[in-house]
CSV table of C-alpha atoms in Angstrom, one decimal:
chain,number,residue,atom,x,y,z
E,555,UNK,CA,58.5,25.2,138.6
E,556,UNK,CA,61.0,27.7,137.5
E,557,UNK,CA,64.6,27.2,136.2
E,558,UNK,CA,67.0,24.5,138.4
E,559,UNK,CA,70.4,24.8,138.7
E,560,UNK,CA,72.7,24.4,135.9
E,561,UNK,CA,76.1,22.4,136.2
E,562,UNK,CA,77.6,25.9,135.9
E,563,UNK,CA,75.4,27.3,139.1
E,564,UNK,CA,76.1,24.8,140.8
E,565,UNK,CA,80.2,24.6,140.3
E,566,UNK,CA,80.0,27.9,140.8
E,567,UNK,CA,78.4,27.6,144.1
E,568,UNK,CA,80.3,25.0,145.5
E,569,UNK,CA,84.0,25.7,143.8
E,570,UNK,CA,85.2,27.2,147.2
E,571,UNK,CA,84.9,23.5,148.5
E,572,UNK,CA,87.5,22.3,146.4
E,573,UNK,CA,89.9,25.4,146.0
E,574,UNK,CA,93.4,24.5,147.7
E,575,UNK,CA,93.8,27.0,150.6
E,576,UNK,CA,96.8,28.4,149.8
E,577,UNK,CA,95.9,32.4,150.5
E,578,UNK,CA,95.8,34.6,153.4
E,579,UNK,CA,93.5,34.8,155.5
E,580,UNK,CA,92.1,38.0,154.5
E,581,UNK,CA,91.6,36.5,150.4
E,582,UNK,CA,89.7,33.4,152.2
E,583,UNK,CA,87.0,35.7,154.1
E,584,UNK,CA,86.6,37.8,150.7
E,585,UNK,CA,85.8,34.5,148.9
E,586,UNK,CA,83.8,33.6,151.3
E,587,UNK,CA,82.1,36.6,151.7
E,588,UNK,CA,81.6,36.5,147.4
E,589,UNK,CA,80.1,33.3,147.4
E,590,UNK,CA,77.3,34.5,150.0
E,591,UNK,CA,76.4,37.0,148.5
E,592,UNK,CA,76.8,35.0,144.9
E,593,UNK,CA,74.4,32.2,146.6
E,594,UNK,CA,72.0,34.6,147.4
E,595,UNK,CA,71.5,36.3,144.1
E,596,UNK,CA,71.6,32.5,142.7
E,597,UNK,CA,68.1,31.7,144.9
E,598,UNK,CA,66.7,35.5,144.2
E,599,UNK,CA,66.9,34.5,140.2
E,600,UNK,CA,66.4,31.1,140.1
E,601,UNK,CA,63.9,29.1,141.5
E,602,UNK,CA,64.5,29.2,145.3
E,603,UNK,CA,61.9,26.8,146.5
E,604,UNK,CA,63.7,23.9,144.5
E,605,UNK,CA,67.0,24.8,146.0
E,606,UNK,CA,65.9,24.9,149.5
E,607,UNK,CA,64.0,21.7,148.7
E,608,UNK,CA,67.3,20.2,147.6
E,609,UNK,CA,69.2,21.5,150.5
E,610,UNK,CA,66.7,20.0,152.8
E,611,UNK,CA,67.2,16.6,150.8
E,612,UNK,CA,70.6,16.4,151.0
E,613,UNK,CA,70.8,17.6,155.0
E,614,UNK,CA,68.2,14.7,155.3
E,615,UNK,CA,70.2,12.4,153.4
E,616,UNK,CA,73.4,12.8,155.2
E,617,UNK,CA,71.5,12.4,158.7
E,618,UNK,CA,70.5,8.6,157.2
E,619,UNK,CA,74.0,8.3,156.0
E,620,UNK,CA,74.1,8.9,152.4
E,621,UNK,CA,70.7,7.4,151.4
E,622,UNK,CA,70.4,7.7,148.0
E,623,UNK,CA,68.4,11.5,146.9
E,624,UNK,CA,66.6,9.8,144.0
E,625,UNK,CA,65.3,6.7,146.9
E,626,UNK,CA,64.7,9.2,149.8
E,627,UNK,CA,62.4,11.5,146.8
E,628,UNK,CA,60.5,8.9,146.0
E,629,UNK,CA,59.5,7.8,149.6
E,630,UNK,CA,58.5,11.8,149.8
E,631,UNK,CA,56.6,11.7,147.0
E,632,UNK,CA,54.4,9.3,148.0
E,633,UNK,CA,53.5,10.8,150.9
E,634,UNK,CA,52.8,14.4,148.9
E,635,UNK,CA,49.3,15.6,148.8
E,636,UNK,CA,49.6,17.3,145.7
E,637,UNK,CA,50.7,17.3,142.3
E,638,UNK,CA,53.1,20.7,143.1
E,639,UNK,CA,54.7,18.9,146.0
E,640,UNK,CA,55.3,16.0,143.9
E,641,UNK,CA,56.9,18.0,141.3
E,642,UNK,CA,58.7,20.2,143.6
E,643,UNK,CA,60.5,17.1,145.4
E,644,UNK,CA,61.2,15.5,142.0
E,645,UNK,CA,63.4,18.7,141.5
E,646,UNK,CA,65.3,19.1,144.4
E,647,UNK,CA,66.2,15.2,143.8
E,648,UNK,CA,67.7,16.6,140.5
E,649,UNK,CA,69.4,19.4,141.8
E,650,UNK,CA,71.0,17.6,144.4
E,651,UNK,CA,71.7,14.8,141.6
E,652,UNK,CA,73.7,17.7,139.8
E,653,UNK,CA,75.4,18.8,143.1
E,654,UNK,CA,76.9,15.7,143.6
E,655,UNK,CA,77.8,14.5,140.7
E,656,UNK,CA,79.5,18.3,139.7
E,657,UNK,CA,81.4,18.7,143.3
E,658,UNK,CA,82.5,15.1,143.3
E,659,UNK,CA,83.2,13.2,140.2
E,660,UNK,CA,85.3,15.7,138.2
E,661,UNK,CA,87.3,15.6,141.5
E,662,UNK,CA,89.0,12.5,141.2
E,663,UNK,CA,91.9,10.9,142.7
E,664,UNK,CA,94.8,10.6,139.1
E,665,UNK,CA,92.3,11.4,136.8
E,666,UNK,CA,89.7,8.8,137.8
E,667,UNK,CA,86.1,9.5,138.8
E,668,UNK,CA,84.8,9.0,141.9
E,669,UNK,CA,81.6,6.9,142.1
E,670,UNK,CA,78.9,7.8,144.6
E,671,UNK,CA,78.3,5.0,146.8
E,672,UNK,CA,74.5,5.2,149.3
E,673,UNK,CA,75.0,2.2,150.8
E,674,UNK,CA,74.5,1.8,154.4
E,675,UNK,CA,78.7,1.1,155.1
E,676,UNK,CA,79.5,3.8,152.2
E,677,UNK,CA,81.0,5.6,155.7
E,678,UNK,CA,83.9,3.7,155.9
E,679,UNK,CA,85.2,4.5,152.2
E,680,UNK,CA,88.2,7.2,152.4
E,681,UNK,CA,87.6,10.4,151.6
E,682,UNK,CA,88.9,10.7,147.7
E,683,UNK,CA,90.5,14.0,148.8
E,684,UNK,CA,92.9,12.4,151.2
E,685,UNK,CA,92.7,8.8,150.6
E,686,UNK,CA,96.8,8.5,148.7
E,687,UNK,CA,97.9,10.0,151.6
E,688,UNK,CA,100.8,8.1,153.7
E,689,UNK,CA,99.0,5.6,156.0
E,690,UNK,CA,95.4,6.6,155.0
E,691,UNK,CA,93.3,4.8,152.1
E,692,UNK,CA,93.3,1.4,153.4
E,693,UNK,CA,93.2,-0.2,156.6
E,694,UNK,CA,96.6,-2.4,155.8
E,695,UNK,CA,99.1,0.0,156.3
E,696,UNK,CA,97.9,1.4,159.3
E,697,UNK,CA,97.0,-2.8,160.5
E,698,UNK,CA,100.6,-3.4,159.9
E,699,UNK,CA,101.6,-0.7,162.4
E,700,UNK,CA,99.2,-2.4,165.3
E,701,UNK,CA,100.3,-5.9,164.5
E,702,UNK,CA,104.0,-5.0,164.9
E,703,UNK,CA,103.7,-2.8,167.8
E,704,UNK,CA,101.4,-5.2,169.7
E,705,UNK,CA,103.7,-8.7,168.7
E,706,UNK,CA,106.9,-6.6,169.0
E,707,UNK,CA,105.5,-5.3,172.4
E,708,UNK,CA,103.4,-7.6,174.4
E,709,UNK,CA,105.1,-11.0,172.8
E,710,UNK,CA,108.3,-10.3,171.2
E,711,UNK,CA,110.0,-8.1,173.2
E,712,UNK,CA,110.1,-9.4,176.6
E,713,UNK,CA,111.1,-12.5,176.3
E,714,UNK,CA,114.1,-10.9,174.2
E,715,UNK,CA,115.1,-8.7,176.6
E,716,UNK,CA,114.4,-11.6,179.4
E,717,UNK,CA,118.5,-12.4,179.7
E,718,UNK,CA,119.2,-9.0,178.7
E,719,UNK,CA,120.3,-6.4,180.9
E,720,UNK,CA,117.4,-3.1,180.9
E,721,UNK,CA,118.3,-0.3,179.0
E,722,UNK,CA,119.8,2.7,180.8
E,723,UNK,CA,117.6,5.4,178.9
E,724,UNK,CA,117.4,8.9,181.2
E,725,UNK,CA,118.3,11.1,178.5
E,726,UNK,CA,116.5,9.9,175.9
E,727,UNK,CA,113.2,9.3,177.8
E,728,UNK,CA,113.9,13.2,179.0
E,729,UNK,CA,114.3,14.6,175.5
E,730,UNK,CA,110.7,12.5,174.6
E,731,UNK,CA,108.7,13.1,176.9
E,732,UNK,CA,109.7,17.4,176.9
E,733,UNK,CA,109.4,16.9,172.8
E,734,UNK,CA,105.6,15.3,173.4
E,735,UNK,CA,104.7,18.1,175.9
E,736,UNK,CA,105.7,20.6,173.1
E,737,UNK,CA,103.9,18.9,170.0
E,738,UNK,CA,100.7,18.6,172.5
E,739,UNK,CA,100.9,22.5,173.3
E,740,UNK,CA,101.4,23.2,169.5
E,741,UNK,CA,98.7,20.5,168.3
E,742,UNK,CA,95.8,22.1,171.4
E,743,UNK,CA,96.6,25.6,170.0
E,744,UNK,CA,95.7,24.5,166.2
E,745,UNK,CA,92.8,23.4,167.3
E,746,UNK,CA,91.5,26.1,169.5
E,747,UNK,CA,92.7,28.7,166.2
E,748,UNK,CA,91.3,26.3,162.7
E,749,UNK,CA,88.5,24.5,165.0
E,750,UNK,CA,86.9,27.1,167.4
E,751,UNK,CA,88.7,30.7,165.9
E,752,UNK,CA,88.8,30.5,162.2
E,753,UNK,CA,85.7,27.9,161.7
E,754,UNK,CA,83.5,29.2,164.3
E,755,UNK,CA,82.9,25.6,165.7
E,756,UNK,CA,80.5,25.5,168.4
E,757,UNK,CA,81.3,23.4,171.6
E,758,UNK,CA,78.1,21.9,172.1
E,759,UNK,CA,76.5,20.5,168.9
E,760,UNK,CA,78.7,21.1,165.1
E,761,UNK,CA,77.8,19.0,162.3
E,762,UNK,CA,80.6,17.6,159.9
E,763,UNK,CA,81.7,20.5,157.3
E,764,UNK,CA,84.3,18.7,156.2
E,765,UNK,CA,82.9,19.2,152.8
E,766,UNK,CA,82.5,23.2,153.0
E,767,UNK,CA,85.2,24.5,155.8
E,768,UNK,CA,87.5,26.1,153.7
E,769,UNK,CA,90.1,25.4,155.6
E,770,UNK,CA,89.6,21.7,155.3
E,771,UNK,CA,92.9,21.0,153.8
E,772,UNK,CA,94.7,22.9,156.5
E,773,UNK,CA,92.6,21.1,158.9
E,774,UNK,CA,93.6,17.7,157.5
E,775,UNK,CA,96.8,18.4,156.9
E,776,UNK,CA,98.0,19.1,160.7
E,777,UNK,CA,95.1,16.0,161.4
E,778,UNK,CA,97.3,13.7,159.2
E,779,UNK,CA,100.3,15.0,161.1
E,780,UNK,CA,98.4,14.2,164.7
E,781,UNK,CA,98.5,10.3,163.3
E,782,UNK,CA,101.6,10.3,163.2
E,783,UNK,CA,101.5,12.1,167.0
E,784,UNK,CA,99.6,8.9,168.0
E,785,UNK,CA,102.2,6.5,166.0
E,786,UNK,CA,104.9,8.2,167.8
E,787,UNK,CA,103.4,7.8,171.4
E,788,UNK,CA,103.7,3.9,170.6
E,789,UNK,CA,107.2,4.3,171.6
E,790,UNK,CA,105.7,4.4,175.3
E,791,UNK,CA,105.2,0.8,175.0
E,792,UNK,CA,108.9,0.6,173.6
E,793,UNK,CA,110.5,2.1,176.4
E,794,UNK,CA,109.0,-0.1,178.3
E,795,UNK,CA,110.2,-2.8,177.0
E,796,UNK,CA,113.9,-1.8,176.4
E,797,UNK,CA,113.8,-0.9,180.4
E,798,UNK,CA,112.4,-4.4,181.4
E,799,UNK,CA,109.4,-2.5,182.7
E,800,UNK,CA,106.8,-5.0,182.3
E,801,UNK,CA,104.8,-4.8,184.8
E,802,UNK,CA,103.8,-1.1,183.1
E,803,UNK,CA,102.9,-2.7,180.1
E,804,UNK,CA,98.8,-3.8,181.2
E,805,UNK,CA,95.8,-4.6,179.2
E,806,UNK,CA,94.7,-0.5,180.0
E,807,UNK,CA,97.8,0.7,178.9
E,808,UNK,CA,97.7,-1.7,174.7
E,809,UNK,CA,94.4,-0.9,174.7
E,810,UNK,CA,94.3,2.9,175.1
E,811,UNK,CA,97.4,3.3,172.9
E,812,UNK,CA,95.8,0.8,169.9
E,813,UNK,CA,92.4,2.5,170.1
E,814,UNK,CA,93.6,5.9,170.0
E,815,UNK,CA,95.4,5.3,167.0
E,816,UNK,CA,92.3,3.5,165.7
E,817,UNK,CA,89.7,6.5,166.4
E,818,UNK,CA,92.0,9.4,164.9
E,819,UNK,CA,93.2,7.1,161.8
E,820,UNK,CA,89.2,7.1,161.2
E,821,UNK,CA,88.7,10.5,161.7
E,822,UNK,CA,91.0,11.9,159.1
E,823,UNK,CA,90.5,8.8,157.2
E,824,UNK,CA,86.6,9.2,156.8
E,825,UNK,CA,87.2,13.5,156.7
E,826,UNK,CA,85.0,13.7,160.0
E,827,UNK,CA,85.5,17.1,161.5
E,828,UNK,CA,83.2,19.3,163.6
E,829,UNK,CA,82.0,17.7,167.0
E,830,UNK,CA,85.3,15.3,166.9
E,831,UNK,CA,86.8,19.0,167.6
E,832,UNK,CA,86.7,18.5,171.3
E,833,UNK,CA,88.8,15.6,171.3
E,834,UNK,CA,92.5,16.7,170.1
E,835,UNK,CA,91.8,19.4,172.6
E,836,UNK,CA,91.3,17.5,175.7
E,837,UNK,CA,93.5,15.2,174.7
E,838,UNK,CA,96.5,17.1,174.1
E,839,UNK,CA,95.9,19.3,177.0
E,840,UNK,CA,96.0,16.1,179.7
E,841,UNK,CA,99.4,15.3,177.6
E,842,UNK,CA,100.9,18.2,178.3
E,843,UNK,CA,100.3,17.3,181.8
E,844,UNK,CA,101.0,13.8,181.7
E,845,UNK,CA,104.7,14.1,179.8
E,846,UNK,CA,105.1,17.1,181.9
E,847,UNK,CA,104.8,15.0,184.9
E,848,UNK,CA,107.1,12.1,183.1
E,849,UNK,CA,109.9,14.2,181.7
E,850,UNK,CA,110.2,15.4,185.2
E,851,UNK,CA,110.3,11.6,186.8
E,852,UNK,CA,113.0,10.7,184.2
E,853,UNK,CA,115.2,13.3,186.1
E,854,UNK,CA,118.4,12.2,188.1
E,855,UNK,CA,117.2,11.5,192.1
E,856,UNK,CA,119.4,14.3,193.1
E,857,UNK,CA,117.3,17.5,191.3
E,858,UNK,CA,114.1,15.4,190.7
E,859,UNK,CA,111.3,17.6,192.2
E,860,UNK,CA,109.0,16.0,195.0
E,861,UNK,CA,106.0,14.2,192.1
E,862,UNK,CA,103.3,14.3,195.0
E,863,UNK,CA,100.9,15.1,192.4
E,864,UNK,CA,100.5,12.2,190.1
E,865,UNK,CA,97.4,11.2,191.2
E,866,UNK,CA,95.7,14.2,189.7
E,867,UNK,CA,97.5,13.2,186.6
E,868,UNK,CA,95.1,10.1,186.7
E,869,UNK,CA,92.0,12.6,188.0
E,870,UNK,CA,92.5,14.5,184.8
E,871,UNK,CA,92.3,11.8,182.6
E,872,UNK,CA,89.0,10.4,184.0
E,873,UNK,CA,87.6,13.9,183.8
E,874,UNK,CA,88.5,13.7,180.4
E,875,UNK,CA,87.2,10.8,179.3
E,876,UNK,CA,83.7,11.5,181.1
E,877,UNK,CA,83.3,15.1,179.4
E,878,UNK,CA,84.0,13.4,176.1
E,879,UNK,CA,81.5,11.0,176.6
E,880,UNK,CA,79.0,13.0,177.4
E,881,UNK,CA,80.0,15.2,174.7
E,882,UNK,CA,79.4,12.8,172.0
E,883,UNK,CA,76.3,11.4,173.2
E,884,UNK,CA,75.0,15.1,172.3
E,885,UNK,CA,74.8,14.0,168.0
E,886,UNK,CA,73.4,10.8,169.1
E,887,UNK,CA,70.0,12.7,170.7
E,888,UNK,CA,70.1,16.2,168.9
E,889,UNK,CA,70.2,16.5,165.2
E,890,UNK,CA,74.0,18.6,164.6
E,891,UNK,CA,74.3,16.8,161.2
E,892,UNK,CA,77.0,14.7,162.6
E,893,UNK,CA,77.3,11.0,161.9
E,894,UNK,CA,75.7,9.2,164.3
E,895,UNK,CA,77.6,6.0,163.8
E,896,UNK,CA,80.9,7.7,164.7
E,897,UNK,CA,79.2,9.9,167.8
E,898,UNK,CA,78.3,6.5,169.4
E,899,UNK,CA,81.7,4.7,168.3
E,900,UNK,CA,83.3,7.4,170.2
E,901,UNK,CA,80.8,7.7,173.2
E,902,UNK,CA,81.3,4.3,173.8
E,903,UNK,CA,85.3,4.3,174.1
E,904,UNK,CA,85.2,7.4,176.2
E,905,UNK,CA,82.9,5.4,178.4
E,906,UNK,CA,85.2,2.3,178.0
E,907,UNK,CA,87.9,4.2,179.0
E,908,UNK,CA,85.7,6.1,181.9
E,909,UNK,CA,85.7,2.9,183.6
E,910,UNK,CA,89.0,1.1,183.0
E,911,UNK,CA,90.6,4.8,183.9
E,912,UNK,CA,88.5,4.6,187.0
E,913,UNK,CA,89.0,1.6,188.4
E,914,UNK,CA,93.0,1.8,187.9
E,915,UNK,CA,92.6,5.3,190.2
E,916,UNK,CA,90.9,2.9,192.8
E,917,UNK,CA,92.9,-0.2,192.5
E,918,UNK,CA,96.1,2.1,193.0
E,919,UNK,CA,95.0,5.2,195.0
E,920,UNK,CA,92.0,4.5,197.3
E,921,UNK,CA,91.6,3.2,200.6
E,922,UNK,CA,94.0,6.0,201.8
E,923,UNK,CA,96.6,4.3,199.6
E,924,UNK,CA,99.7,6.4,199.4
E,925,UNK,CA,102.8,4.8,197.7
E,926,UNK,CA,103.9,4.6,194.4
E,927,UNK,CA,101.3,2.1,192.3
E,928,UNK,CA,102.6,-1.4,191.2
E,929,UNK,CA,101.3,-0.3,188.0
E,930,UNK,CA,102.2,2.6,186.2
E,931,UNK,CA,100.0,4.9,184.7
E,932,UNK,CA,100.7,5.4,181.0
E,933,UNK,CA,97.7,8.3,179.1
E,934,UNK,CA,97.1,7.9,175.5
């Protein structure tokens, strides 16, 4: 069969993944280019048809989320017609066996080691490379956020501020809504220059290489910061209260705001990058519209500017949700080695959202309706 991998090999091989990217850009595509061209010599002197083998188990095993190598060889070896094909997929189980365990378990969160988990949920575990992080790890902390915005918010609040005079806020819903346009501008840019420049991310079809982007931790490090983006853009909802606006607050309006935070919580949570790309992209571009368009209605009457287009603002936001939805659905029928699960979790909402998004631009602009709506518009 030829020699496998050693641990050494292989932590040579895969010790780019878990370098901290602290360089220049210049050191990263040196390494990178060193580790080609290491990986190639690796499969000329050792046995390549193992490795291969082992790299088509392990792309096979991520497709049925994390089946165990060791279970998925066996089912292969049964169906092999020969004795060489049985041995041969008994050795990429190994190698892959020694890829995991060498990448992951020396890599431990304080010291401990992290434990492999196949099982058919294993997807919703944190990453162990992010999961002390503020907020991420477990679901409580970021729970404890929804169940205070949505008591404080839609029960709470207004019946405190029924006998209470509304909130004169002009020039702090001014200052908010230009600092939102700015963070979505800075936020669209990092994507467009880690996602689509530096990683080479296609727009169609990109599997998750959250575990071998090296710039993962850059990546995840301005994703952590767009959490807090969507924990910040709560504060909608407050405004709304503090100004007696309650009519604003609707079921669209919760709901968008609670499962936006939900879906990029999960993302950065779970370390799923690639096809997700698409989403801070779109999203923060319709913001800067959106907050654009707010900023400006927060002005005094006397130099406000004529707001004729804030239907379009709505437009925008459908298109949005329809390319996305059609965008994810792509995984669901194409292999990209993207998790399924998470392709039709986020199909769905953009379809969810499609609709609700729709029918509010109906209910409040068609049948040649032209006044202001008795419900305002609020984006995620």
């Amino acid at each position: 069969m030829g020699k496998l991998w050693t641990t050494r090999d292989v932590r040579r091989h895969w010790k780019r993944q878990t370098t901290r990217i602290h360089r220049g850009d210049g050191a990263v595509r040196e390494q990178k280019q060193a580790r080609e061209a290491e990986c190639r010599q690796q499969k000329r002197t050792d046995h390549p048809a193992a490795f291969q083998a082992a790299l088509n188990l392990e792309r096979e095993c991520k497709r049925r989320w994390r089946v165990d190598p060791a279970k998925h060889a066996d089912e292969l070896a049964r169906d092999a017609k020969s004795s060489q094909q049985r041995g041969l997929t008994a050795a990429a189980a190994e190698t892959v066996g020694k890829m995991r365990q060498d990448m992951w378990q020396p890599q431990g969160v304080n010291g401990t080691e992290a434990v492999a988990d196949y099982s058919a949920l294993s997807w919703f575990k944190p990453d162990e490379r992010i999961r002390d992080w503020p907020l991420m790890g477990s679901p409580a902390a970021v729970t404890s956020v929804l169940a205070l915005y949505l008591m404080g918010c839609v029960v709470v609040g207004p019946r405190l501020m029924k006998d209470c005079k509304a909130f004169s806020m002009r020039p702090i819903l001014i200052v908010y809504n230009i600092a939102m346009v700015a963070l979505s501008v800075f936020f669209a840019y990092l994507t467009v220059k880690l996602a689509y420049f530096k990683s080479g991310y296609s727009l169609v079809c990109q599997a998750n290489d959250s575990k071998t982007n090296p710039f993962w931790e850059v990546i995840f490090y301005y994703g952590w910061w767009y959490v807090m983006l969507k924990v910040g853009e709560l504060l909608d909802t407050v405004f709304f209260v503090l100004r007696k606006k309650n009519n604003h607050i609707s079921f669209l309006h919760v709901l968008h705001h609670t499962l936006a935070l939900i879906t990029v919580w999960l993302d950065v949570n779970l370390a799923i990058m690639g096809q997700v790309a698409l989403f801070p992209l779109l999203n923060c571009s319709v913001h800067v519209v959106m907050y654009s368009y707010y900023a400006l209605a927060a002005l005094p009457p006397s130099i406000r500017p004529n707001l004729w287009w804030k239907r379009y603002v709505t437009i925008f936001q459908i298109a949005q949700f329809f390319v996305l939805m059609v965008h994810s659905l792509v995984p669901v029928f194409k292999d990209c080695d993207f998790p399924r699960p998470f392709a039709v979790f986020m199909a769905l909402e953009a379809a969810l959202f499609f609709y609700l998004f729709s029918d509010f631009y109906v209910k409040n602009y068609g049948s040649q309706k032209q006044g202001d709506s008795s419900t305002k518009l609020k984006g995620q």
